[in-house]
Amino acid sequence: MDRRSISLVVFAVTLRLFLFTAFPALPDLLTNRVEISTPVTSFKRLQEGLFLYTHGVSPYDGGIFHQAPLLLAFFSNIPKSSLVTNLIYIFADVQSALALIDIAASGVSASTPLHTSSRKGNSLPPWTAGAAFLLNPFTIATCLSRSTLVFTNTAILTSIAKAVRGDSIPAILALAMSSYLSLYPVLILPALVLLSYDMQSTTRKGKLGPLLNYALTQTGLFLGAIAGLLGLSYVITGGSWEFLYSTYGVHLLLPDLTPNVGLWWYFFIEMFDSFREFFLCVFQLHLLIYVGGLCIRIRKQPLFVITTILGISAIFKSYPSIGDTALYLSLLSLYRHLFPLMRYTFFATSTLLYASLLGPAFYYLWIYAGSGNANFFYAITLVWCLAITVIVADALFAVLRDEWETERPEMRGKDIVQI
Amino acid sequence: MSKTKSPPPDTPENARTRSLVVLSFWSVVLLLGLPLWWFTTSIYRAPLPLKEMQSWSNGRACRAEFPLLVDVEAPLLPDPEHLLKTVQHALDDANDFSAHHLRLRLARSHYQSGGHGTSQKSTSSPSETQDQTEEESVAAILRLTPGASGSTHSYQLSNSSRIIDLYYSPSYNPSSSASSTSLALFISKTLMEIFVEEQQMISHLLSSGTPTPPPSSVPPGPSNSSNGSNKINTAEIQRKMSRIMRYSPTYHLTFSMFTGAATPASWEIEQSIEEYLQPLLDALSGISNFTVDSQIQFYASPSPNVVPFWEADTPENLGDPNQLSTGKWVLKKEDLSSFINSAEWPLVSITSYPTINFIIYIPSPSQTPLSISGSATNAFLLPQWGGVMVLNPPNQINHLTKADLKGAMDIFAAQLLSLLGAPSHPPSLPIRLDSLARQRSAELLTSASSTLGSLYRLTKALPSISIPTSVSTSVAATLQSLHNACRELKRGHFGGPNSALEEGRNAAAEAEKAFFEKSMVGQVYFPEEHKVAVYLPLMGPVGVPLLMSAVKEVARVVAEWKARRRA
């Protein structure tokens, strides 16, 4: 780790500590923002669940708490001081940033064993990826709100960092942890297996079997880890499987229609009751449908597949928040060398800024001032999702174009037309 | 890009990748999407006994019958059987509504007891009736005794028993056919008179229950029958029906005292209800249960647009201003309908079952005495709502005793009976209550049947509505109860456990449950065309790219295959 990275981390930690101490009301304010805290990540709900748990009541009884039981066990065993809690969240952020710096340092974004970008030289130094994560206002807000999404993100980034190094077992275990915490990271499992297979095949040539066997082993390991975590949760919650419905059931069935930056809540408020199940299936399958196609099409760059799937789930998952977008954007910063190929950067950036400024305003108009209605906020979340969609699609285009140019260097810089 | 340059050929590797990508998308759609679509949108329709439901709603499944058994005690009559036969004939001839008919039977007790004294009448009747209900309930007991010499035929009915005392003229001679016919006619006329009101009500109920009730085709109304005592016409019945509360197994009674000033501040309502009303409520408990509460509201005024006017007592007092106080305040009859000040009087019910309100209104001293024009009781009844009585206690009285409230309670008892639908005619309470039970059975039967009919039409009209299993179990329970109720009616078992009334009650409750099933109610308002709106957003943006890519891929594969065959 170079000096710049260290000073970045020190700065980021100081900034967070400063915000925590200088504005004591800020964390609670952010905790109550629907854009930052969702029913499945809210710190307030975690405290509610913690209270019930420490008082011997099932935390899942009240229909408030929808987070993993291990979080309860963890938070009930640390000292009850806000400083310790804050430090834990800051540490998780730092760990995420270090993982990102690791990923960036490996250079996988520009050159994988199967593909080397022609624009490899344009990459930024590793610490910038850490900066893109640590200094992103969305990340800071998520950290200050003490959303448990922070832990999910840390687990995802750690898992990717391990996979990039070729340590497949820790990678799978970290992914199992993040899937255990918030279900949707399970979507990146195929891409992660591909990534660690590619990286391992370079370091240990010839020793690795065919991809299919490898994938099956890793999937088995993943399922084993998940089973272990669920079993542990079963023990923690006092021998009841009730938590399954209250955590993953909530992700899948969307019983809580609290507004968030995603597209689900409004849609399912308006939905005819008899079609609710059907559209729940449609929405969940929609997330799943991209996985296979992306893994096949961009087989040469599994890290980008992971990035894109994370971006897609930041738009289309049942309870998204700006923390998911922060994760996607910071992973996207690894592809800095492809930014010149993107066509709508200005449009996407300004749309994102527009949505993030007007979102709170419209929410205020709807909930507090009463001069707007739900459509105001929903319109803004549509714009927000549109911005991320444009970025995802544009980045996808840039990567494909880059692959194509690597294949046909003579076409570099020329316009393309679809045939 | 120059147009002369042709696009570079697709590499086989690229083509393969593209096929795989398309395949991966389609495999999710076909392997997961289609089964889930099938599973989540298939409509479950629990089987319903449609034919049976329809026949019930048409009134074809059960011809409701109300056979009323009348025991005849004729200890001193020489040839009672013959007389009964004649009377039965006369009754059958005069009866034009066959579902409701009277059946005479010579009482067993006739053989056991020689001559009952009139003093024993009231004490013996409860045990007697209890004995009877064990095998078959008896609607009334007709006791034939010779009257005082020189008198004509007459009858007498006490308030508290179902014994009809009929005194025949001592000049009755069983061997003379004229004398016998005259007595038979008198008996049949008496019985018809006692039960005519109930008969009319039931005939009205049964006819209005059928789905096609042209009002003109109401079974030949007793109004045009030859019998002179049947004076009540259809309009009268309609009026009576309109004031009856909908049947419920439980009613809530609210007794409220609204005083125009601060006095009286208390009333002995609990004791009054206990003493004057509870016996009636106990008697009614076979039909409905009651819960009771009471309240007092001070400085309560009737609706602001109800203004009583001052009416001096007698014309000669008009000239003397000092004598004005002997007049009274009078409420006009037209004002009574708006008398209740629903904005200010706390009369909102919090129970799930219907509430019947009874209000004692005590005007403020400045408006005392207040009376209702043309009303002897100073009380009025609000249809399907309750009763109101205006009470004028002596000035500045602070406490209303049981005695003060007795009059009001008597009126409320009468109002309660008429709100519940008991016939007003025969003075005997047991007979009226039996009548009420029969009426309510008929009402429940028709309402359950017509609810079944509605459910039947609903399921026919909306083929895409899903029918949960709970509906079919409820329908089965309804049919079972209806069947039992019909059987019990035929057997003449109207009140008590497992009676027609109870079965009818179950039937009505189950039918309501089936019809108002939560998941079905919402779908009633979901037209088929809305499905286009549901599927179009899905089919448009998602379906079109999927389909187009599949078509392209298939076309490519076909072209390749053709090219290979040509080569």
PDB file of N, CA and C in Angstrom, chain A residues 92-151:
ATOM      1  N   ALA A  92     -15.565  -0.814   8.460  1.00  0.00           N
ATOM      2  CA  ALA A  92     -16.111  -1.558   7.324  1.00  0.00           C
ATOM      3  C   ALA A  92     -15.875  -0.796   6.033  1.00  0.00           C
ATOM      4  N   ASP A  93     -16.071   0.517   6.073  1.00  0.00           N
ATOM      5  CA  ASP A  93     -15.838   1.336   4.874  1.00  0.00           C
ATOM      6  C   ASP A  93     -14.382   1.262   4.460  1.00  0.00           C
ATOM      7  N   VAL A  94     -13.476   1.361   5.439  1.00  0.00           N
ATOM      8  CA  VAL A  94     -12.044   1.323   5.122  1.00  0.00           C
ATOM      9  C   VAL A  94     -11.684  -0.017   4.508  1.00  0.00           C
ATOM     10  N   GLN A  95     -12.229  -1.073   5.081  1.00  0.00           N
ATOM     11  CA  GLN A  95     -11.966  -2.419   4.554  1.00  0.00           C
ATOM     12  C   GLN A  95     -12.442  -2.508   3.099  1.00  0.00           C
ATOM     13  N   SER A  96     -13.627  -1.928   2.818  1.00  0.00           N
ATOM     14  CA  SER A  96     -14.122  -1.928   1.434  1.00  0.00           C
ATOM     15  C   SER A  96     -13.156  -1.201   0.534  1.00  0.00           C
ATOM     16  N   ALA A  97     -12.686  -0.044   1.000  1.00  0.00           N
ATOM     17  CA  ALA A  97     -11.785   0.757   0.174  1.00  0.00           C
ATOM     18  C   ALA A  97     -10.488   0.000  -0.072  1.00  0.00           C
ATOM     19  N   LEU A  98      -9.953  -0.653   0.955  1.00  0.00           N
ATOM     20  CA  LEU A  98      -8.712  -1.402   0.784  1.00  0.00           C
ATOM     21  C   LEU A  98      -8.903  -2.522  -0.239  1.00  0.00           C
ATOM     22  N   ALA A  99     -10.066  -3.174  -0.147  1.00  0.00           N
ATOM     23  CA  ALA A  99     -10.356  -4.224  -1.122  1.00  0.00           C
ATOM     24  C   ALA A  99     -10.384  -3.653  -2.525  1.00  0.00           C
ATOM     25  N   LEU A 100     -11.003  -2.486  -2.670  1.00  0.00           N
ATOM     26  CA  LEU A 100     -11.078  -1.849  -3.990  1.00  0.00           C
ATOM     27  C   LEU A 100      -9.685  -1.505  -4.490  1.00  0.00           C
ATOM     28  N   ILE A 101      -8.845  -0.999  -3.582  1.00  0.00           N
ATOM     29  CA  ILE A 101      -7.484  -0.641  -3.988  1.00  0.00           C
ATOM     30  C   ILE A 101      -6.745  -1.897  -4.444  1.00  0.00           C
ATOM     31  N   ASP A 102      -6.983  -3.002  -3.730  1.00  0.00           N
ATOM     32  CA  ASP A 102      -6.392  -4.282  -4.126  1.00  0.00           C
ATOM     33  C   ASP A 102      -6.813  -4.663  -5.533  1.00  0.00           C
ATOM     34  N   ILE A 103      -8.126  -4.544  -5.758  1.00  0.00           N
ATOM     35  CA  ILE A 103      -8.647  -4.920  -7.078  1.00  0.00           C
ATOM     36  C   ILE A 103      -8.013  -4.043  -8.150  1.00  0.00           C
ATOM     37  N   ALA A 104      -7.948  -2.737  -7.840  1.00  0.00           N
ATOM     38  CA  ALA A 104      -7.388  -1.822  -8.833  1.00  0.00           C
ATOM     39  C   ALA A 104      -5.912  -2.129  -9.065  1.00  0.00           C
ATOM     40  N   ALA A 105      -5.196  -2.451  -7.994  1.00  0.00           N
ATOM     41  CA  ALA A 105      -3.770  -2.701  -8.117  1.00  0.00           C
ATOM     42  C   ALA A 105      -3.494  -3.914  -8.985  1.00  0.00           C
ATOM     43  N   SER A 106      -4.393  -4.882  -8.963  1.00  0.00           N
ATOM     44  CA  SER A 106      -4.162  -6.083  -9.764  1.00  0.00           C
ATOM     45  C   SER A 106      -4.316  -5.800 -11.259  1.00  0.00           C
ATOM     46  N   GLY A 107      -4.986  -4.692 -11.593  1.00  0.00           N
ATOM     47  CA  GLY A 107      -5.122  -4.322 -12.992  1.00  0.00           C
ATOM     48  C   GLY A 107      -6.071  -5.208 -13.784  1.00  0.00           C
ATOM     49  N   VAL A 108      -6.917  -5.962 -13.112  1.00  0.00           N
ATOM     50  CA  VAL A 108      -7.829  -6.882 -13.808  1.00  0.00           C
ATOM     51  C   VAL A 108      -8.808  -6.121 -14.697  1.00  0.00           C
ATOM     52  N   SER A 109      -9.114  -4.918 -14.325  1.00  0.00           N
ATOM     53  CA  SER A 109     -10.105  -4.191 -15.103  1.00  0.00           C
ATOM     54  C   SER A 109      -9.606  -3.943 -16.518  1.00  0.00           C
ATOM     55  N   ALA A 110      -8.299  -3.785 -16.672  1.00  0.00           N
ATOM     56  CA  ALA A 110      -7.799  -3.479 -18.007  1.00  0.00           C
ATOM     57  C   ALA A 110      -7.219  -4.709 -18.679  1.00  0.00           C
ATOM     58  N   SER A 111      -6.727  -5.626 -17.877  1.00  0.00           N
ATOM     59  CA  SER A 111      -6.087  -6.753 -18.542  1.00  0.00           C
ATOM     60  C   SER A 111      -6.369  -8.034 -17.773  1.00  0.00           C
ATOM     61  N   THR A 112      -7.230  -8.885 -18.332  1.00  0.00           N
ATOM     62  CA  THR A 112      -7.516 -10.178 -17.721  1.00  0.00           C
ATOM     63  C   THR A 112      -6.715 -11.218 -18.493  1.00  0.00           C
ATOM     64  N   PRO A 113      -6.639 -12.414 -17.994  1.00  0.00           N
ATOM     65  CA  PRO A 113      -5.894 -13.446 -18.717  1.00  0.00           C
ATOM     66  C   PRO A 113      -6.419 -13.668 -20.129  1.00  0.00           C
ATOM     67  N   LEU A 114      -7.685 -13.346 -20.380  1.00  0.00           N
ATOM     68  CA  LEU A 114      -8.252 -13.626 -21.701  1.00  0.00           C
ATOM     69  C   LEU A 114      -8.310 -12.393 -22.587  1.00  0.00           C
ATOM     70  N   HIS A 115      -8.082 -11.236 -21.991  1.00  0.00           N
ATOM     71  CA  HIS A 115      -8.306 -10.022 -22.765  1.00  0.00           C
ATOM     72  C   HIS A 115      -7.446  -8.904 -22.202  1.00  0.00           C
ATOM     73  N   THR A 116      -6.805  -8.161 -23.099  1.00  0.00           N
ATOM     74  CA  THR A 116      -6.060  -6.990 -22.650  1.00  0.00           C
ATOM     75  C   THR A 116      -6.546  -5.796 -23.435  1.00  0.00           C
ATOM     76  N   SER A 117      -6.999  -4.803 -22.719  1.00  0.00           N
ATOM     77  CA  SER A 117      -7.554  -3.641 -23.391  1.00  0.00           C
ATOM     78  C   SER A 117      -6.460  -2.870 -24.111  1.00  0.00           C
ATOM     79  N   SER A 118      -6.836  -2.306 -25.250  1.00  0.00           N
ATOM     80  CA  SER A 118      -5.871  -1.505 -25.991  1.00  0.00           C
ATOM     81  C   SER A 118      -5.632  -0.176 -25.302  1.00  0.00           C
ATOM     82  N   ARG A 119      -6.489   0.149 -24.362  1.00  0.00           N
ATOM     83  CA  ARG A 119      -6.356   1.437 -23.676  1.00  0.00           C
ATOM     84  C   ARG A 119      -5.808   1.250 -22.271  1.00  0.00           C
ATOM     85  N   LYS A 120      -5.119   0.154 -22.074  1.00  0.00           N
ATOM     86  CA  LYS A 120      -4.648  -0.198 -20.741  1.00  0.00           C
ATOM     87  C   LYS A 120      -3.876   0.940 -20.080  1.00  0.00           C
ATOM     88  N   GLY A 121      -3.127   1.657 -20.903  1.00  0.00           N
ATOM     89  CA  GLY A 121      -2.256   2.703 -20.356  1.00  0.00           C
ATOM     90  C   GLY A 121      -3.018   3.843 -19.705  1.00  0.00           C
ATOM     91  N   ASN A 122      -4.305   3.966 -20.026  1.00  0.00           N
ATOM     92  CA  ASN A 122      -5.068   5.110 -19.504  1.00  0.00           C
ATOM     93  C   ASN A 122      -5.563   4.919 -18.088  1.00  0.00           C
ATOM     94  N   SER A 123      -5.306   3.741 -17.490  1.00  0.00           N
ATOM     95  CA  SER A 123      -5.849   3.484 -16.154  1.00  0.00           C
ATOM     96  C   SER A 123      -5.263   4.449 -15.143  1.00  0.00           C
ATOM     97  N   LEU A 124      -6.066   4.673 -14.087  1.00  0.00           N
ATOM     98  CA  LEU A 124      -5.616   5.570 -13.028  1.00  0.00           C
ATOM     99  C   LEU A 124      -4.878   4.755 -11.975  1.00  0.00           C
ATOM    100  N   PRO A 125      -4.084   5.408 -11.139  1.00  0.00           N
ATOM    101  CA  PRO A 125      -3.407   4.670 -10.059  1.00  0.00           C
ATOM    102  C   PRO A 125      -4.423   4.070  -9.081  1.00  0.00           C
ATOM    103  N   PRO A 126      -4.043   2.990  -8.374  1.00  0.00           N
ATOM    104  CA  PRO A 126      -4.994   2.243  -7.539  1.00  0.00           C
ATOM    105  C   PRO A 126      -5.704   3.101  -6.491  1.00  0.00           C
ATOM    106  N   TRP A 127      -5.002   4.028  -5.892  1.00  0.00           N
ATOM    107  CA  TRP A 127      -5.636   4.748  -4.776  1.00  0.00           C
ATOM    108  C   TRP A 127      -6.868   5.522  -5.229  1.00  0.00           C
ATOM    109  N   THR A 128      -6.956   5.862  -6.515  1.00  0.00           N
ATOM    110  CA  THR A 128      -8.126   6.625  -6.978  1.00  0.00           C
ATOM    111  C   THR A 128      -9.415   5.815  -6.834  1.00  0.00           C
ATOM    112  N   ALA A 129      -9.283   4.494  -7.025  1.00  0.00           N
ATOM    113  CA  ALA A 129     -10.487   3.665  -6.844  1.00  0.00           C
ATOM    114  C   ALA A 129     -10.952   3.760  -5.405  1.00  0.00           C
ATOM    115  N   GLY A 130      -9.988   3.701  -4.469  1.00  0.00           N
ATOM    116  CA  GLY A 130     -10.339   3.857  -3.057  1.00  0.00           C
ATOM    117  C   GLY A 130     -10.964   5.210  -2.801  1.00  0.00           C
ATOM    118  N   ALA A 131     -10.392   6.229  -3.441  1.00  0.00           N
ATOM    119  CA  ALA A 131     -10.945   7.579  -3.247  1.00  0.00           C
ATOM    120  C   ALA A 131     -12.354   7.664  -3.801  1.00  0.00           C
ATOM    121  N   ALA A 132     -12.577   7.023  -4.971  1.00  0.00           N
ATOM    122  CA  ALA A 132     -13.910   7.066  -5.573  1.00  0.00           C
ATOM    123  C   ALA A 132     -14.931   6.440  -4.646  1.00  0.00           C
ATOM    124  N   PHE A 133     -14.475   5.500  -3.847  1.00  0.00           N
ATOM    125  CA  PHE A 133     -15.416   4.889  -2.908  1.00  0.00           C
ATOM    126  C   PHE A 133     -15.527   5.714  -1.627  1.00  0.00           C
ATOM    127  N   LEU A 134     -14.359   5.990  -1.015  1.00  0.00           N
ATOM    128  CA  LEU A 134     -14.381   6.601   0.313  1.00  0.00           C
ATOM    129  C   LEU A 134     -14.915   8.028   0.297  1.00  0.00           C
ATOM    130  N   LEU A 135     -14.653   8.750  -0.785  1.00  0.00           N
ATOM    131  CA  LEU A 135     -15.043  10.157  -0.799  1.00  0.00           C
ATOM    132  C   LEU A 135     -16.355  10.393  -1.537  1.00  0.00           C
ATOM    133  N   ASN A 136     -16.956   9.308  -2.022  1.00  0.00           N
ATOM    134  CA  ASN A 136     -18.259   9.446  -2.670  1.00  0.00           C
ATOM    135  C   ASN A 136     -19.295   9.870  -1.615  1.00  0.00           C
ATOM    136  N   PRO A 137     -20.015  10.961  -1.845  1.00  0.00           N
ATOM    137  CA  PRO A 137     -20.995  11.404  -0.847  1.00  0.00           C
ATOM    138  C   PRO A 137     -22.046  10.341  -0.529  1.00  0.00           C
ATOM    139  N   PHE A 138     -22.398   9.540  -1.530  1.00  0.00           N
ATOM    140  CA  PHE A 138     -23.380   8.476  -1.273  1.00  0.00           C
ATOM    141  C   PHE A 138     -22.839   7.469  -0.259  1.00  0.00           C
ATOM    142  N   THR A 139     -21.530   7.131  -0.410  1.00  0.00           N
ATOM    143  CA  THR A 139     -20.923   6.193   0.542  1.00  0.00           C
ATOM    144  C   THR A 139     -20.892   6.804   1.932  1.00  0.00           C
ATOM    145  N   ILE A 140     -20.494   8.084   1.980  1.00  0.00           N
ATOM    146  CA  ILE A 140     -20.391   8.743   3.285  1.00  0.00           C
ATOM    147  C   ILE A 140     -21.762   8.778   3.958  1.00  0.00           C
ATOM    148  N   ALA A 141     -22.780   9.131   3.167  1.00  0.00           N
ATOM    149  CA  ALA A 141     -24.128   9.203   3.747  1.00  0.00           C
ATOM    150  C   ALA A 141     -24.564   7.835   4.247  1.00  0.00           C
ATOM    151  N   THR A 142     -24.279   6.799   3.463  1.00  0.00           N
ATOM    152  CA  THR A 142     -24.667   5.450   3.878  1.00  0.00           C
ATOM    153  C   THR A 142     -23.948   5.061   5.159  1.00  0.00           C
ATOM    154  N   CYS A 143     -22.659   5.434   5.244  1.00  0.00           N
ATOM    155  CA  CYS A 143     -21.897   5.097   6.441  1.00  0.00           C
ATOM    156  C   CYS A 143     -22.446   5.852   7.647  1.00  0.00           C
ATOM    157  N   LEU A 144     -22.718   7.137   7.444  1.00  0.00           N
ATOM    158  CA  LEU A 144     -23.225   7.937   8.570  1.00  0.00           C
ATOM    159  C   LEU A 144     -24.595   7.447   9.030  1.00  0.00           C
ATOM    160  N   SER A 145     -25.388   6.976   8.084  1.00  0.00           N
ATOM    161  CA  SER A 145     -26.727   6.505   8.470  1.00  0.00           C
ATOM    162  C   SER A 145     -26.646   5.145   9.149  1.00  0.00           C
ATOM    163  N   ARG A 146     -25.460   4.562   9.151  1.00  0.00           N
ATOM    164  CA  ARG A 146     -25.202   3.257   9.769  1.00  0.00           C
ATOM    165  C   ARG A 146     -26.133   2.189   9.200  1.00  0.00           C
ATOM    166  N   SER A 147     -26.372   2.308   7.897  1.00  0.00           N
ATOM    167  CA  SER A 147     -27.167   1.292   7.218  1.00  0.00           C
ATOM    168  C   SER A 147     -26.364  -0.009   7.187  1.00  0.00           C
ATOM    169  N   THR A 148     -27.038  -1.140   7.389  1.00  0.00           N
ATOM    170  CA  THR A 148     -26.289  -2.398   7.401  1.00  0.00           C
ATOM    171  C   THR A 148     -25.875  -2.813   6.003  1.00  0.00           C
ATOM    172  N   LEU A 149     -26.302  -2.027   5.013  1.00  0.00           N
ATOM    173  CA  LEU A 149     -25.832  -2.275   3.658  1.00  0.00           C
ATOM    174  C   LEU A 149     -24.320  -2.156   3.598  1.00  0.00           C
ATOM    175  N   VAL A 150     -23.744  -1.336   4.488  1.00  0.00           N
ATOM    176  CA  VAL A 150     -22.299  -1.149   4.527  1.00  0.00           C
ATOM    177  C   VAL A 150     -21.587  -2.504   4.638  1.00  0.00           C
ATOM    178  N   PHE A 151     -22.125  -3.372   5.492  1.00  0.00           N
ATOM    179  CA  PHE A 151     -21.474  -4.675   5.685  1.00  0.00           C
ATOM    180  C   PHE A 151     -21.608  -5.542   4.442  1.00  0.00           C
TER     181      PHE A 151
END
